[in-house]
């Protein structure tokens, strides 16, 4: 009855869904003319040297996710949704990136991270190394290491930072500093004996040793920094949170000791400690939460799109966990994460200038996530399609997955969604193929750019082109022939924010 009532209401309301202004052809003509004027202004290209670089990486944020997040954002603001604009939508230059790995049509996060951070395509599951490295084969790594744009910036004397809502040793951020034949070698406790005997280093150790003067590191997964069985500072009695390191090293202590005399290095592991810092007196900051995945951002319980309660201030309210939501088939969690990432992009936009800051927003890969079903204008993004299947005569949600854990057969038939709470945050949308974890998608992802040399990101590119274009804009790395001393800013700064971690209030 619930599903049928929603279908009926959608049909009754469909005639009134079009705003009055949109019935006037002049509304659309004026809008198009303003867009045309803005496009013509872009012919005056911004060719300044970029003092700042900001890379926002929405993990798993494919084009369908961007569109659905735009609608969600508008509905959270009490609009119909489709006419809404994400902050990334306002960026003047947009490209598509081809995400395949050298050995995979549909990529993983490690091979793609190597592409958009190191400028080199690689095999799936490998980090910061060329395609000459075979996954799990430690002995293929030597001599195949490739450096990232973070290293290029550091070598040019710039300040750098990595901030993520996943573990700092996760594939997405770790390609910035690590070289590994396996993305899962978080600590030596996760490495096989042959890799340890072959002299390969775990990712957490490389975080501390490879580029020891990264100014800001924030994320999750602190257990990989501590000796095996050492109790966690926050949950001392829980075994699953204990340290994992076999070498008995305390990498937080090693991180502190690696700093030059007189430099202030602060380590924090909770929000209170972070807010208590006087950042003007801190030279280096390492912030690690307990959980390898920083908690989901969700509105208060009971809130719905268009009727949201006040949001909570939570750590990790940005884009690292879009991917995790999709893998679990939980579209509501994935899309709220995408909206929160967009809020972070908006904040960075307000704090910087297009004259000296190149901002790039992209994704590592897509997912087999879609929404459709001829939904009417303003249909709740987590709602039902306005029709029943003409095969099994049951309703279906607009959001669906190509595969994943949402596949359910009840009494030999597709589950009737009218019998479940499909608006719940943990609802797993129906999928065509049963899998414990939904998979990535293989289509291109969008690249949004604004600021100096943003016009270099246009058309369809290989994903590994992205850091080369950014480095060219900032006069770092190997391609600096166009730069001159007069144009170079005195205090350059690089901030590659991989799934930006902020404490946000709404």
Tab-separated table of C-alpha atoms in Angstrom:
chain	number	residue	atom	x	y	z
A	1	UNK	CA	0.000	0.000	0.000
A	2	UNK	CA	2.838	2.399	0.841
A	3	UNK	CA	4.429	1.950	-2.579
A	4	UNK	CA	1.130	2.230	-4.440
A	5	UNK	CA	0.228	5.409	-2.543
A	6	UNK	CA	3.552	7.002	-3.492
A	7	UNK	CA	3.006	6.045	-7.123
A	8	UNK	CA	-0.458	7.566	-7.106
A	9	UNK	CA	0.713	10.794	-5.501
A	10	UNK	CA	3.517	11.095	-8.056
A	11	UNK	CA	1.028	10.762	-10.893
A	12	UNK	CA	-1.390	13.281	-9.386
A	13	UNK	CA	1.377	15.832	-8.783
A	14	UNK	CA	3.181	15.439	-12.095
A	15	UNK	CA	1.184	18.191	-13.781
A	16	UNK	CA	2.329	20.766	-11.210
A	17	UNK	CA	6.004	19.842	-11.164
A	18	UNK	CA	7.124	22.449	-13.689
A	19	UNK	CA	7.959	25.826	-12.080
A	20	UNK	CA	6.008	28.703	-13.634
A	21	UNK	CA	9.124	30.481	-14.836
A	22	UNK	CA	10.180	27.441	-16.827
A	23	UNK	CA	6.990	27.542	-18.863
A	24	UNK	CA	8.198	30.766	-20.448
A	25	UNK	CA	10.565	30.156	-23.387
A	26	UNK	CA	12.343	33.401	-22.557
A	27	UNK	CA	13.554	31.897	-19.270
A	28	UNK	CA	15.542	29.276	-21.149
A	29	UNK	CA	16.745	31.747	-23.774
A	30	UNK	CA	18.022	34.159	-21.129
A	31	UNK	CA	19.733	31.323	-19.295
A	32	UNK	CA	21.422	30.137	-22.487
A	33	UNK	CA	22.548	33.655	-23.392
A	34	UNK	CA	24.113	34.166	-19.965
A	35	UNK	CA	25.902	30.839	-20.308
A	36	UNK	CA	27.119	31.927	-23.735
A	37	UNK	CA	28.488	35.203	-22.354
A	38	UNK	CA	30.312	33.322	-19.622
A	39	UNK	CA	31.751	30.914	-22.183
A	40	UNK	CA	33.021	33.773	-24.319
A	41	UNK	CA	34.818	35.254	-21.319
A	42	UNK	CA	36.791	32.015	-21.004
A	43	UNK	CA	38.634	32.917	-24.192
A	44	UNK	CA	40.728	35.176	-21.989
A	45	UNK	CA	42.748	32.295	-20.617
A	46	UNK	CA	44.223	32.400	-17.130
A	47	UNK	CA	47.894	31.598	-17.745
A	48	UNK	CA	49.205	32.633	-14.328
A	49	UNK	CA	51.588	30.395	-12.437
A	50	UNK	CA	49.579	28.453	-9.865
A	51	UNK	CA	50.757	29.225	-6.343
A	52	UNK	CA	48.359	26.650	-4.889
A	53	UNK	CA	47.183	23.291	-6.189
A	54	UNK	CA	44.170	21.546	-4.672
A	55	UNK	CA	43.114	18.104	-5.838
A	56	UNK	CA	39.750	16.856	-4.582
A	57	UNK	CA	39.330	13.143	-5.207
A	58	UNK	CA	35.851	11.696	-4.798
A	59	UNK	CA	36.606	7.994	-4.525
A	60	UNK	CA	34.164	6.158	-6.787
A	61	UNK	CA	32.413	9.376	-7.826
A	62	UNK	CA	31.294	8.503	-11.349
A	63	UNK	CA	29.151	10.788	-13.490
A	64	UNK	CA	25.895	9.124	-12.385
A	65	UNK	CA	26.934	9.752	-8.773
A	66	UNK	CA	27.644	13.415	-9.539
A	67	UNK	CA	24.207	13.843	-11.120
A	68	UNK	CA	22.371	12.068	-8.302
A	69	UNK	CA	24.333	14.067	-5.695
A	70	UNK	CA	23.303	17.289	-7.460
A	71	UNK	CA	19.653	16.309	-7.160
A	72	UNK	CA	20.118	15.303	-3.520
A	73	UNK	CA	21.781	18.620	-2.738
A	74	UNK	CA	18.861	20.521	-4.227
A	75	UNK	CA	16.311	18.428	-2.371
A	76	UNK	CA	18.154	18.932	0.914
A	77	UNK	CA	17.728	22.648	0.223
A	78	UNK	CA	13.973	22.144	-0.302
A	79	UNK	CA	14.153	22.371	-4.079
A	80	UNK	CA	13.178	19.862	-6.729
A	81	UNK	CA	16.848	19.053	-7.232
A	82	UNK	CA	17.475	18.850	-10.951
A	83	UNK	CA	18.042	22.592	-11.315
A	84	UNK	CA	20.547	22.637	-8.453
A	85	UNK	CA	24.253	23.261	-8.969
A	86	UNK	CA	27.048	21.485	-7.200
A	87	UNK	CA	30.105	23.578	-6.424
A	88	UNK	CA	32.064	21.461	-8.871
A	89	UNK	CA	29.428	22.214	-11.532
A	90	UNK	CA	30.508	25.848	-11.374
A	91	UNK	CA	34.055	25.066	-12.485
A	92	UNK	CA	34.481	26.448	-16.015
A	93	UNK	CA	36.529	23.615	-17.523
A	94	UNK	CA	35.449	19.986	-17.663
A	95	UNK	CA	37.165	16.953	-19.156
A	96	UNK	CA	36.745	13.194	-19.155
A	97	UNK	CA	39.444	10.830	-17.889
A	98	UNK	CA	39.925	7.282	-19.149
A	99	UNK	CA	40.359	5.191	-16.016
A	100	UNK	CA	41.481	1.768	-17.219
A	101	UNK	CA	44.562	0.210	-15.632
A	102	UNK	CA	47.330	-1.199	-17.807
A	103	UNK	CA	46.043	-4.724	-17.172
A	104	UNK	CA	42.383	-4.003	-16.348
A	105	UNK	CA	39.472	-2.668	-18.350
A	106	UNK	CA	37.619	-1.853	-15.128
A	107	UNK	CA	40.190	-0.379	-12.717
A	108	UNK	CA	40.901	-0.420	-9.009
A	109	UNK	CA	41.826	2.488	-6.753
A	110	UNK	CA	45.547	1.702	-6.583
A	111	UNK	CA	46.287	1.672	-10.283
A	112	UNK	CA	44.162	4.785	-10.823
A	113	UNK	CA	45.821	6.618	-7.923
A	114	UNK	CA	49.192	5.909	-9.508
A	115	UNK	CA	47.858	7.498	-12.700
A	116	UNK	CA	46.357	10.730	-11.323
A	117	UNK	CA	49.116	11.272	-8.737
A	118	UNK	CA	52.253	9.887	-10.397
A	119	UNK	CA	51.397	10.520	-14.024
A	120	UNK	CA	51.981	6.904	-15.043
A	121	UNK	CA	49.416	4.165	-15.697
A	122	UNK	CA	49.978	0.957	-13.742
A	123	UNK	CA	48.607	-2.512	-13.035
A	124	UNK	CA	45.618	-2.906	-10.743
A	125	UNK	CA	46.487	-3.353	-7.073
A	126	UNK	CA	49.929	-1.736	-7.339
A	127	UNK	CA	50.947	1.635	-5.919
A	128	UNK	CA	53.512	4.177	-7.088
A	129	UNK	CA	55.199	1.769	-9.485
A	130	UNK	CA	55.203	1.230	-13.234
A	131	UNK	CA	53.377	-1.509	-15.130
A	132	UNK	CA	56.577	-3.527	-14.925
A	133	UNK	CA	55.544	-4.548	-11.397
A	134	UNK	CA	53.336	-7.603	-10.906
A	135	UNK	CA	50.898	-7.524	-8.000
A	136	UNK	CA	52.159	-9.434	-4.947
A	137	UNK	CA	55.632	-9.855	-6.473
A	138	UNK	CA	57.999	-7.893	-4.236
A	139	UNK	CA	61.000	-8.827	-6.390
A	140	UNK	CA	59.566	-6.950	-9.388
A	141	UNK	CA	59.479	-3.590	-7.592
A	142	UNK	CA	63.112	-2.457	-7.535
A	143	UNK	CA	63.833	0.150	-10.181
A	144	UNK	CA	60.161	0.473	-11.125
A	145	UNK	CA	59.248	3.157	-8.566
A	146	UNK	CA	57.563	6.304	-9.913
A	147	UNK	CA	57.236	9.567	-7.981
A	148	UNK	CA	54.097	11.617	-7.423
A	149	UNK	CA	53.149	15.253	-7.831
A	150	UNK	CA	53.500	15.535	-4.056
A	151	UNK	CA	57.171	14.607	-4.365
A	152	UNK	CA	57.608	16.984	-7.310
A	153	UNK	CA	56.170	19.797	-5.211
A	154	UNK	CA	58.277	18.924	-2.191
A	155	UNK	CA	61.423	18.889	-4.310
A	156	UNK	CA	60.477	22.393	-5.464
A	157	UNK	CA	60.368	23.607	-1.847
A	158	UNK	CA	56.610	23.679	-1.428
A	159	UNK	CA	54.424	22.715	1.510
A	160	UNK	CA	52.267	19.640	0.938
A	161	UNK	CA	49.437	17.797	2.628
A	162	UNK	CA	47.376	14.621	2.422
A	163	UNK	CA	43.951	14.622	4.031
A	164	UNK	CA	41.585	11.686	3.612
A	165	UNK	CA	38.409	10.252	5.108
A	166	UNK	CA	39.784	6.728	4.707
A	167	UNK	CA	42.938	5.294	6.271
A	168	UNK	CA	46.043	7.262	5.322
A	169	UNK	CA	47.537	3.995	4.057
A	170	UNK	CA	44.566	3.361	1.759
A	171	UNK	CA	45.281	3.048	-1.954
A	172	UNK	CA	43.872	6.461	-2.844
A	173	UNK	CA	46.217	8.639	-0.753
A	174	UNK	CA	49.180	6.268	-0.469
A	175	UNK	CA	50.203	6.519	-4.120
A	176	UNK	CA	51.339	10.024	-3.176
A	177	UNK	CA	54.251	8.628	-1.152
A	178	UNK	CA	54.478	4.821	-1.373
A	179	UNK	CA	55.791	2.239	-3.827
A	180	UNK	CA	54.220	-1.158	-3.296
A	181	UNK	CA	53.477	-4.315	-5.238
A	182	UNK	CA	50.314	-4.730	-3.182
A	183	UNK	CA	47.922	-2.028	-2.001
A	184	UNK	CA	47.003	-4.147	1.055
A	185	UNK	CA	50.460	-4.144	2.652
A	186	UNK	CA	49.380	-1.553	5.229
A	187	UNK	CA	51.919	-2.703	7.833
A	188	UNK	CA	54.475	-5.480	7.888
A	189	UNK	CA	51.844	-7.525	9.747
A	190	UNK	CA	49.864	-7.761	6.510
A	191	UNK	CA	52.836	-8.734	4.329
A	192	UNK	CA	53.767	-12.304	3.302
A	193	UNK	CA	57.148	-13.713	4.404
A	194	UNK	CA	58.657	-13.584	0.914
A	195	UNK	CA	57.905	-9.851	0.624
A	196	UNK	CA	59.507	-9.181	4.003
A	197	UNK	CA	62.525	-11.288	3.107
A	198	UNK	CA	62.773	-9.488	-0.226
A	199	UNK	CA	63.208	-6.148	1.545
A	200	UNK	CA	59.919	-4.536	0.540
A	201	UNK	CA	58.589	-1.932	2.976
A	202	UNK	CA	55.024	-1.731	4.190
A	203	UNK	CA	52.943	1.348	3.306
A	204	UNK	CA	52.787	2.822	6.832
A	205	UNK	CA	56.568	2.729	7.111
A	206	UNK	CA	56.878	4.415	3.734
A	207	UNK	CA	54.524	7.157	4.935
A	208	UNK	CA	57.051	8.027	7.628
A	209	UNK	CA	60.275	7.386	5.720
A	210	UNK	CA	59.815	8.160	2.018
A	211	UNK	CA	58.820	11.826	2.352
A	212	UNK	CA	59.385	12.593	6.045
A	213	UNK	CA	58.527	16.299	5.831
A	214	UNK	CA	54.917	16.206	4.604
A	215	UNK	CA	53.391	19.122	6.499
A	216	UNK	CA	49.873	17.726	6.984
A	217	UNK	CA	48.755	14.087	7.145
A	218	UNK	CA	45.216	13.329	8.320
A	219	UNK	CA	43.078	10.228	8.071
A	220	UNK	CA	42.357	6.915	9.755
A	221	UNK	CA	44.055	3.594	10.450
A	222	UNK	CA	46.388	4.310	13.350
A	223	UNK	CA	46.757	0.662	14.354
A	224	UNK	CA	49.194	0.163	11.475
A	225	UNK	CA	51.554	2.630	13.162
A	226	UNK	CA	51.980	0.686	16.414
A	227	UNK	CA	53.678	-2.590	17.480
A	228	UNK	CA	51.610	-5.755	17.387
A	229	UNK	CA	49.251	-6.163	20.353
A	230	UNK	CA	49.911	-2.665	21.724
A	231	UNK	CA	46.607	-1.408	23.122
A	232	UNK	CA	44.811	1.417	21.379
A	233	UNK	CA	44.789	4.768	23.196
A	234	UNK	CA	41.023	5.097	22.843
A	235	UNK	CA	39.862	1.494	23.165
A	236	UNK	CA	42.542	-0.228	25.270
A	237	UNK	CA	40.481	-3.341	25.974
A	238	UNK	CA	39.429	-4.166	22.402
A	239	UNK	CA	41.746	-6.643	20.706
A	240	UNK	CA	40.729	-5.786	17.130
A	241	UNK	CA	42.054	-2.246	17.570
A	242	UNK	CA	45.522	-3.237	18.763
A	243	UNK	CA	48.688	-2.500	16.820
A	244	UNK	CA	49.698	-4.747	13.954
A	245	UNK	CA	53.418	-4.095	13.413
A	246	UNK	CA	55.752	-7.092	13.585
A	247	UNK	CA	58.907	-4.947	13.670
A	248	UNK	CA	57.804	-3.553	17.064
A	249	UNK	CA	58.334	0.008	15.839
A	250	UNK	CA	56.220	2.951	16.967
A	251	UNK	CA	55.920	4.899	13.723
A	252	UNK	CA	54.286	7.901	15.377
A	253	UNK	CA	57.395	8.290	17.511
A	254	UNK	CA	59.570	7.740	14.436
A	255	UNK	CA	57.582	10.444	12.617
A	256	UNK	CA	58.305	12.912	15.428
A	257	UNK	CA	61.997	12.042	15.612
A	258	UNK	CA	62.468	12.602	11.897
A	259	UNK	CA	61.705	16.310	12.196
A	260	UNK	CA	64.465	18.902	12.270
A	261	UNK	CA	65.423	20.427	15.655
A	262	UNK	CA	63.214	23.354	16.590
A	263	UNK	CA	60.298	22.197	14.451
A	264	UNK	CA	56.967	21.570	16.183
A	265	UNK	CA	55.333	18.267	15.216
A	266	UNK	CA	51.905	17.529	16.695
A	267	UNK	CA	50.081	14.212	16.692
A	268	UNK	CA	46.322	14.144	17.352
A	269	UNK	CA	43.877	11.264	17.376
A	270	UNK	CA	40.543	12.896	18.149
A	271	UNK	CA	38.597	16.029	17.316
A	272	UNK	CA	39.196	17.724	20.657
A	273	UNK	CA	42.941	17.504	20.241
A	274	UNK	CA	42.737	18.962	16.759
A	275	UNK	CA	40.587	21.915	17.779
A	276	UNK	CA	42.858	22.646	20.758
A	277	UNK	CA	45.914	23.198	18.560
A	278	UNK	CA	47.310	26.632	17.810
A	279	UNK	CA	48.039	25.870	14.172
A	280	UNK	CA	50.151	29.007	13.750
A	281	UNK	CA	52.721	27.341	16.004
A	282	UNK	CA	52.640	23.905	14.353
A	283	UNK	CA	55.079	22.964	11.606
A	284	UNK	CA	53.929	19.379	11.060
A	285	UNK	CA	50.606	17.732	11.834
A	286	UNK	CA	49.764	14.023	11.903
A	287	UNK	CA	46.151	13.229	12.689
A	288	UNK	CA	44.960	9.630	12.787
A	289	UNK	CA	41.618	8.368	13.970
A	290	UNK	CA	41.142	4.829	15.156
A	291	UNK	CA	38.947	3.572	12.392
A	292	UNK	CA	40.418	2.748	8.990
A	293	UNK	CA	37.242	4.283	7.616
A	294	UNK	CA	36.214	7.565	9.197
A	295	UNK	CA	32.491	7.491	10.174
A	296	UNK	CA	29.769	8.175	7.659
A	297	UNK	CA	28.226	11.575	7.359
A	298	UNK	CA	24.472	11.302	7.760
A	299	UNK	CA	21.781	13.826	8.672
A	300	UNK	CA	19.972	13.370	11.959
A	301	UNK	CA	17.804	10.293	12.291
A	302	UNK	CA	14.443	10.652	10.643
A	303	UNK	CA	15.493	13.432	8.301
A	304	UNK	CA	14.586	13.063	4.628
A	305	UNK	CA	15.590	14.969	1.496
A	306	UNK	CA	13.672	18.211	1.547
A	307	UNK	CA	13.003	17.871	5.281
A	308	UNK	CA	16.489	17.556	6.724
A	309	UNK	CA	17.214	18.082	10.400
A	310	UNK	CA	20.263	19.997	11.555
A	311	UNK	CA	23.456	18.229	10.538
A	312	UNK	CA	26.006	17.025	13.062
A	313	UNK	CA	29.601	18.162	13.020
A	314	UNK	CA	31.496	15.005	12.197
A	315	UNK	CA	35.076	14.293	11.235
A	316	UNK	CA	35.389	12.888	7.780
A	317	UNK	CA	32.449	14.581	6.101
A	318	UNK	CA	33.958	14.452	2.614
A	319	UNK	CA	34.592	12.195	-0.347
A	320	UNK	CA	36.755	9.230	0.656
A	321	UNK	CA	33.786	7.025	1.487
A	322	UNK	CA	31.608	7.483	-1.593
A	323	UNK	CA	33.303	4.314	-2.773
A	324	UNK	CA	32.525	2.398	0.404
A	325	UNK	CA	28.835	3.305	0.263
A	326	UNK	CA	28.527	2.068	-3.297
A	327	UNK	CA	30.417	-1.172	-2.598
A	328	UNK	CA	27.883	-1.924	0.130
A	329	UNK	CA	24.972	-1.035	-2.146
A	330	UNK	CA	24.022	1.796	0.186
A	331	UNK	CA	23.347	4.638	-2.211
A	332	UNK	CA	22.089	6.984	0.484
A	333	UNK	CA	25.415	6.872	2.268
A	334	UNK	CA	27.396	7.279	-0.951
A	335	UNK	CA	25.389	10.286	-2.144
A	336	UNK	CA	25.477	12.085	1.209
A	337	UNK	CA	29.252	11.655	1.138
A	338	UNK	CA	29.344	13.217	-2.334
A	339	UNK	CA	27.288	16.200	-1.142
A	340	UNK	CA	29.648	16.678	1.798
A	341	UNK	CA	32.658	16.582	-0.512
A	342	UNK	CA	30.977	19.276	-2.560
A	343	UNK	CA	30.565	21.429	0.560
A	344	UNK	CA	34.300	21.124	1.156
A	345	UNK	CA	34.917	22.208	-2.435
A	346	UNK	CA	32.727	25.247	-1.833
A	347	UNK	CA	34.659	26.169	1.285
A	348	UNK	CA	37.975	25.928	-0.546
A	349	UNK	CA	36.527	28.082	-3.335
A	350	UNK	CA	35.654	30.804	-0.859
A	351	UNK	CA	39.083	30.669	0.782
A	352	UNK	CA	41.147	30.859	-2.413
A	353	UNK	CA	41.442	32.932	-5.575
A	354	UNK	CA	41.194	31.730	-9.151
A	355	UNK	CA	44.128	34.024	-9.908
A	356	UNK	CA	46.655	31.861	-8.058
A	357	UNK	CA	44.931	28.577	-7.155
A	358	UNK	CA	44.313	25.682	-9.527
A	359	UNK	CA	41.579	23.437	-8.141
A	360	UNK	CA	40.804	20.087	-9.731
A	361	UNK	CA	37.928	17.770	-8.813
A	362	UNK	CA	37.814	14.254	-10.170
A	363	UNK	CA	37.297	10.593	-9.315
A	364	UNK	CA	39.495	7.552	-9.516
A	365	UNK	CA	36.782	5.377	-11.078
A	366	UNK	CA	33.043	4.941	-11.343
A	367	UNK	CA	30.577	2.328	-10.013
A	368	UNK	CA	27.758	0.266	-11.511
A	369	UNK	CA	25.312	2.728	-9.966
A	370	UNK	CA	22.430	4.205	-11.906
A	371	UNK	CA	19.076	5.884	-11.484
A	372	UNK	CA	16.196	6.012	-13.918
A	373	UNK	CA	12.699	4.650	-14.475
A	374	UNK	CA	11.138	7.764	-16.075
A	375	UNK	CA	10.868	9.534	-12.745
A	376	UNK	CA	9.007	12.877	-12.773
A	377	UNK	CA	10.641	16.187	-11.991
A	378	UNK	CA	11.470	16.490	-8.307
A	379	UNK	CA	11.038	12.782	-7.588
A	380	UNK	CA	12.837	11.990	-4.289
A	381	UNK	CA	16.232	10.727	-5.355
A	382	UNK	CA	15.873	7.758	-2.992
A	383	UNK	CA	12.262	7.193	-4.005
A	384	UNK	CA	10.316	4.909	-6.314
A	385	UNK	CA	9.953	5.113	-10.043
A	386	UNK	CA	6.395	6.190	-11.015
A	387	UNK	CA	5.595	2.843	-12.546
A	388	UNK	CA	5.589	-0.840	-11.807
A	389	UNK	CA	7.544	-3.428	-13.716
A	390	UNK	CA	5.501	-4.623	-16.687
A	391	UNK	CA	7.032	-8.069	-16.140
A	392	UNK	CA	6.675	-8.898	-12.434
A	393	UNK	CA	4.130	-6.138	-11.627
A	394	UNK	CA	6.132	-4.853	-8.662
A	395	UNK	CA	7.402	-1.328	-7.900
A	396	UNK	CA	11.072	-0.481	-8.049
A	397	UNK	CA	13.313	2.278	-6.767
A	398	UNK	CA	14.810	4.758	-9.157
A	399	UNK	CA	18.297	3.908	-7.876
A	400	UNK	CA	19.607	0.501	-8.873
A	401	UNK	CA	22.978	-1.282	-9.140
A	402	UNK	CA	24.268	-3.540	-11.892
A	403	UNK	CA	25.560	-5.954	-9.245
A	404	UNK	CA	26.031	-6.114	-5.504
A	405	UNK	CA	24.537	-7.218	-2.191
A	406	UNK	CA	21.062	-5.804	-2.936
A	407	UNK	CA	20.117	-8.823	-5.073
A	408	UNK	CA	17.285	-10.632	-3.251
A	409	UNK	CA	14.839	-13.317	-4.277
A	410	UNK	CA	11.767	-13.811	-2.060
A	411	UNK	CA	9.538	-16.812	-2.722
A	412	UNK	CA	11.213	-17.261	-6.091
A	413	UNK	CA	10.594	-13.666	-7.186
A	414	UNK	CA	12.201	-10.244	-6.967
A	415	UNK	CA	11.686	-8.694	-3.555
A	416	UNK	CA	8.757	-6.290	-3.326
A	417	UNK	CA	10.325	-3.000	-2.206
A	418	UNK	CA	6.994	-1.777	-0.830
A	419	UNK	CA	7.599	-4.189	2.049
A	420	UNK	CA	10.896	-2.566	3.105
A	421	UNK	CA	12.089	0.887	4.171
A	422	UNK	CA	13.905	1.855	0.983
A	423	UNK	CA	14.597	5.350	2.350
A	424	UNK	CA	16.683	3.997	5.258
A	425	UNK	CA	20.379	4.879	5.302
A	426	UNK	CA	21.347	1.196	5.341
A	427	UNK	CA	18.969	0.104	2.572
A	428	UNK	CA	20.810	-1.825	-0.118
A	429	UNK	CA	19.359	-0.971	-3.510
A	430	UNK	CA	18.339	-3.860	-5.719
A	431	UNK	CA	20.975	-5.195	-8.081
A	432	UNK	CA	20.895	-7.388	-11.181
A	433	UNK	CA	23.664	-9.796	-10.120
A	434	UNK	CA	24.306	-11.063	-6.564
A	435	UNK	CA	27.707	-10.123	-5.155
A	436	UNK	CA	28.834	-9.556	-1.585
A	437	UNK	CA	30.428	-6.292	-2.730
A	438	UNK	CA	29.284	-4.166	-5.667
A	439	UNK	CA	31.978	-3.542	-8.269
A	440	UNK	CA	33.561	-0.532	-9.893
A	441	UNK	CA	32.372	0.704	-13.267
A	442	UNK	CA	34.612	1.088	-16.291
A	443	UNK	CA	33.327	4.310	-17.860
A	444	UNK	CA	35.206	7.599	-17.972
A	445	UNK	CA	35.029	9.981	-15.009
A	446	UNK	CA	34.649	13.744	-15.038
A	447	UNK	CA	37.489	16.176	-14.328
A	448	UNK	CA	36.437	19.675	-13.198
A	449	UNK	CA	39.033	22.475	-13.166
A	450	UNK	CA	39.266	26.169	-12.268
A	451	UNK	CA	42.166	28.592	-11.879
A	452	UNK	CA	45.532	29.001	-13.606
A	453	UNK	CA	45.936	26.778	-16.657
A	454	UNK	CA	42.622	25.033	-15.964
A	455	UNK	CA	42.014	25.085	-19.718
A	456	UNK	CA	44.658	22.373	-20.060
A	457	UNK	CA	42.024	19.966	-18.760
A	458	UNK	CA	39.612	19.631	-21.665
A	459	UNK	CA	38.258	16.935	-23.928
A	460	UNK	CA	39.032	13.266	-23.254
A	461	UNK	CA	42.354	12.421	-21.606
A	462	UNK	CA	44.192	9.452	-20.234
A	463	UNK	CA	43.930	9.669	-16.456
A	464	UNK	CA	47.687	9.952	-16.004
A	465	UNK	CA	47.633	13.316	-17.828
A	466	UNK	CA	46.066	15.054	-14.807
A	467	UNK	CA	49.191	15.525	-12.612
A	468	UNK	CA	51.254	16.601	-15.614
A	469	UNK	CA	48.784	19.400	-16.377
A	470	UNK	CA	48.726	20.459	-12.724
A	471	UNK	CA	52.517	20.406	-12.478
A	472	UNK	CA	52.804	22.511	-15.634
A	473	UNK	CA	50.455	25.071	-14.085
A	474	UNK	CA	52.547	25.284	-10.904
A	475	UNK	CA	55.973	25.181	-12.584
A	476	UNK	CA	57.015	22.029	-10.755
A	477	UNK	CA	58.259	18.667	-11.964
A	478	UNK	CA	60.098	18.144	-15.230
A	479	UNK	CA	58.099	20.448	-17.500
A	480	UNK	CA	59.225	23.962	-16.516
A	481	UNK	CA	60.565	25.431	-19.751
A	482	UNK	CA	57.700	27.931	-19.932
A	483	UNK	CA	58.384	29.344	-16.462
A	484	UNK	CA	60.458	32.372	-15.543
A	485	UNK	CA	61.635	33.876	-12.290
A	486	UNK	CA	59.445	36.958	-12.589
A	487	UNK	CA	56.253	34.917	-12.895
A	488	UNK	CA	57.072	32.510	-10.120
A	489	UNK	CA	55.329	33.335	-6.795
A	490	UNK	CA	57.526	33.751	-3.758
A	491	UNK	CA	55.676	31.385	-1.403
A	492	UNK	CA	54.186	28.527	-3.424
A	493	UNK	CA	52.015	25.915	-1.751
A	494	UNK	CA	50.658	22.536	-2.834
A	495	UNK	CA	47.706	20.988	-1.054
A	496	UNK	CA	46.493	17.753	-2.701
A	497	UNK	CA	43.406	17.045	-0.574
A	498	UNK	CA	42.375	13.463	-1.326
A	499	UNK	CA	38.842	13.323	-0.043
A	500	UNK	CA	39.121	16.544	1.973
A	501	UNK	CA	38.773	16.063	5.737
A	502	UNK	CA	37.013	18.993	7.379
A	503	UNK	CA	34.828	19.596	10.437
A	504	UNK	CA	31.738	21.022	8.795
A	505	UNK	CA	28.541	22.474	10.258
A	506	UNK	CA	25.321	23.083	8.375
